[in-house]
């Protein structure tokens, strides 16, 4: 792993019991790990504010500092879980007996280890490391700043929570699939306590944070706002930790540590009512951690050629899938016919788990997904075997049943328009009682590069850049003048400034419209139905970023590296949205392409080897040679999807009109209801105004599920 330490709810859907993955079990732990038991609700918690939690079996967690007031927060979380008919689990510190981690996780979804009374490490998620090895690594680490060593080379996708000598580290993944958010707990629920968690909505309710209308307005642009605005939480007072940084909860110097308990190890065990009473009614015990962010990850240098890069990606994907299949049982997996899902299926078929592929046939008869899926399925199951096929006539349309969407998400997510299709597939998968469901999301973002690498290629290899530009222009009909103008040297900050609008009139030279694919990023579109107030909020947010040189920095030094990292983060955010949508229904979604080891393997390859006008996903194709049959690797097409959107819009006109009839966006002053109604009609216009309806529908659904989503304006 590249490491550079620096200091600087709603409706609960029934789900079938799954072997080894029941988050609410109070079962014995495996050797070397913590014992599993629920958090017992305390009578003292009855008077506390009740946090809003996602319904079971959706996983979540909150990390707490080692203070008596943090115990009160744990009590509130326990009460909220009990109100759902569920239980919260707790991992307590060895030194003080106070909670470090409270939440809901699967039996096989956590690895913990201790090394002495003041050293504790926890991995929440899928990790290819056991408790004994984690303990050995923990014993070698000097402090939390060096805790990246705990996960060096570890395959999987997981959060890291480590506490050494009172300093706590909470970290997600570099891809952005697993996030960390933090805020200060609300008055009456652990006053002054910094709470951190993997879901912004849970943290926001613990802190009593109001909606951020500017962040909501930013979520309405199509497809996404530019970096760093795309990462703005939807609540004032909630801070998102960037994926390449970790959160440090650091006690102020000079204050005494809490007295050590007589416990002989870290344990998941009940927190009694008496324990909850400690600190209840007092502001804190005088020990208030500071929350700071520390950089831990940088992308690898893109130095590998295709052959070496394909070998690295191949091994990373093998390891990523092995983490999911090693426990055996049954694993279901998407098999859409695309190269990404096909690769995961063939990798999973090599392991000890029983694989059941699932294919949903697209409504558009012009796509060839079904043919490629059938070809792959025949090779996967040469002697027959279980699989699931949802015929075209049974596949839900875009926007179908959107009025029924009640799953809590921690930000508006346009994937909600395909919710019915997702759940239809999960219902078929659930017939087989799977431990998990593999998804190919992320293959496009990880395995392909961006055409804007030509800007950097031109500096060292101008002839090669010219040949690639010629081919791309022929494929996409880009004007020569506009292409060359876009490729001129320009800073990311200047590109952001260009989003504020065209240059003032009277200039002698009117530049051509840029080619978005060759620029720093795709220019976001502001929907026609956005109100003047909403446009003002967008402009103010963008202006503030441009005015701050630190905020206006790109994710990478070059256009293509910025585009790679931003595309991965945006894709991971979408994948995260799908996991939250699926959470209450099961089985849990797993996305190996967004594992950090896989991301690093792909990013270590030179951009020109990942993106070429003449080949489709050349890096992934080379990586899967010998694993996926050659005939399945020859596909060069990809479903486009506009016919699906058109059919869904036409079939759901009445539903969409009802959704926008009493628009919460309009109530908040962000949308014009008449313009929204006009956008709900499909048109073949090249500017595709109906595309912006997706963000509006996502926001309306999201607002309907957010507890107490009142207008924060005075």
Coordinates of C-alpha atoms in Angstrom, one line a residue, residues 227 299-302 450-459 489-492 518-521 553-567 603 605-608 610:
X227 CA -14.5 18.4 -6.5
X299 CA -2.1 7.0 -5.4
X300 CA 0.9 5.0 -6.7
X301 CA 2.9 6.4 -9.5
X302 CA 1.6 5.2 -12.9
X450 CA -9.7 9.1 -19.2
X451 CA -9.2 10.5 -22.7
X452 CA -7.8 13.7 -21.1
X453 CA -4.5 11.8 -20.6
X454 CA -3.7 13.2 -24.0
X455 CA -2.9 16.5 -22.5
X456 CA 0.0 15.0 -20.5
X457 CA 0.9 12.6 -23.3
X458 CA 1.4 15.5 -25.7
X459 CA 4.2 17.0 -23.6
X489 CA -2.4 24.3 -20.3
X490 CA -4.9 25.4 -17.6
X491 CA -5.1 25.0 -13.9
X492 CA -7.9 23.2 -12.1
X518 CA -10.6 16.3 -22.6
X519 CA -10.9 18.8 -19.8
X520 CA -10.3 18.4 -16.0
X521 CA -13.8 17.0 -15.5
X553 CA -6.7 22.0 -5.6
X554 CA -7.2 19.0 -7.9
X555 CA -7.0 15.4 -6.6
X556 CA -4.0 14.8 -8.8
X557 CA -1.2 16.8 -10.4
X558 CA -2.4 16.1 -13.9
X559 CA -5.8 16.1 -15.6
X560 CA -5.9 12.4 -16.1
X561 CA -4.8 11.6 -12.5
X562 CA -7.5 14.0 -11.2
X563 CA -10.1 12.5 -13.5
X564 CA -9.1 8.9 -12.4
X565 CA -9.4 9.7 -8.7
X566 CA -12.6 11.8 -9.0
X567 CA -14.2 9.2 -11.2
X603 CA -3.7 3.2 -10.9
X605 CA -0.5 1.4 -14.8
X606 CA 0.4 4.2 -17.2
X607 CA -2.7 6.1 -18.4
X608 CA -2.0 5.4 -22.1
X610 CA -5.5 1.8 -19.6

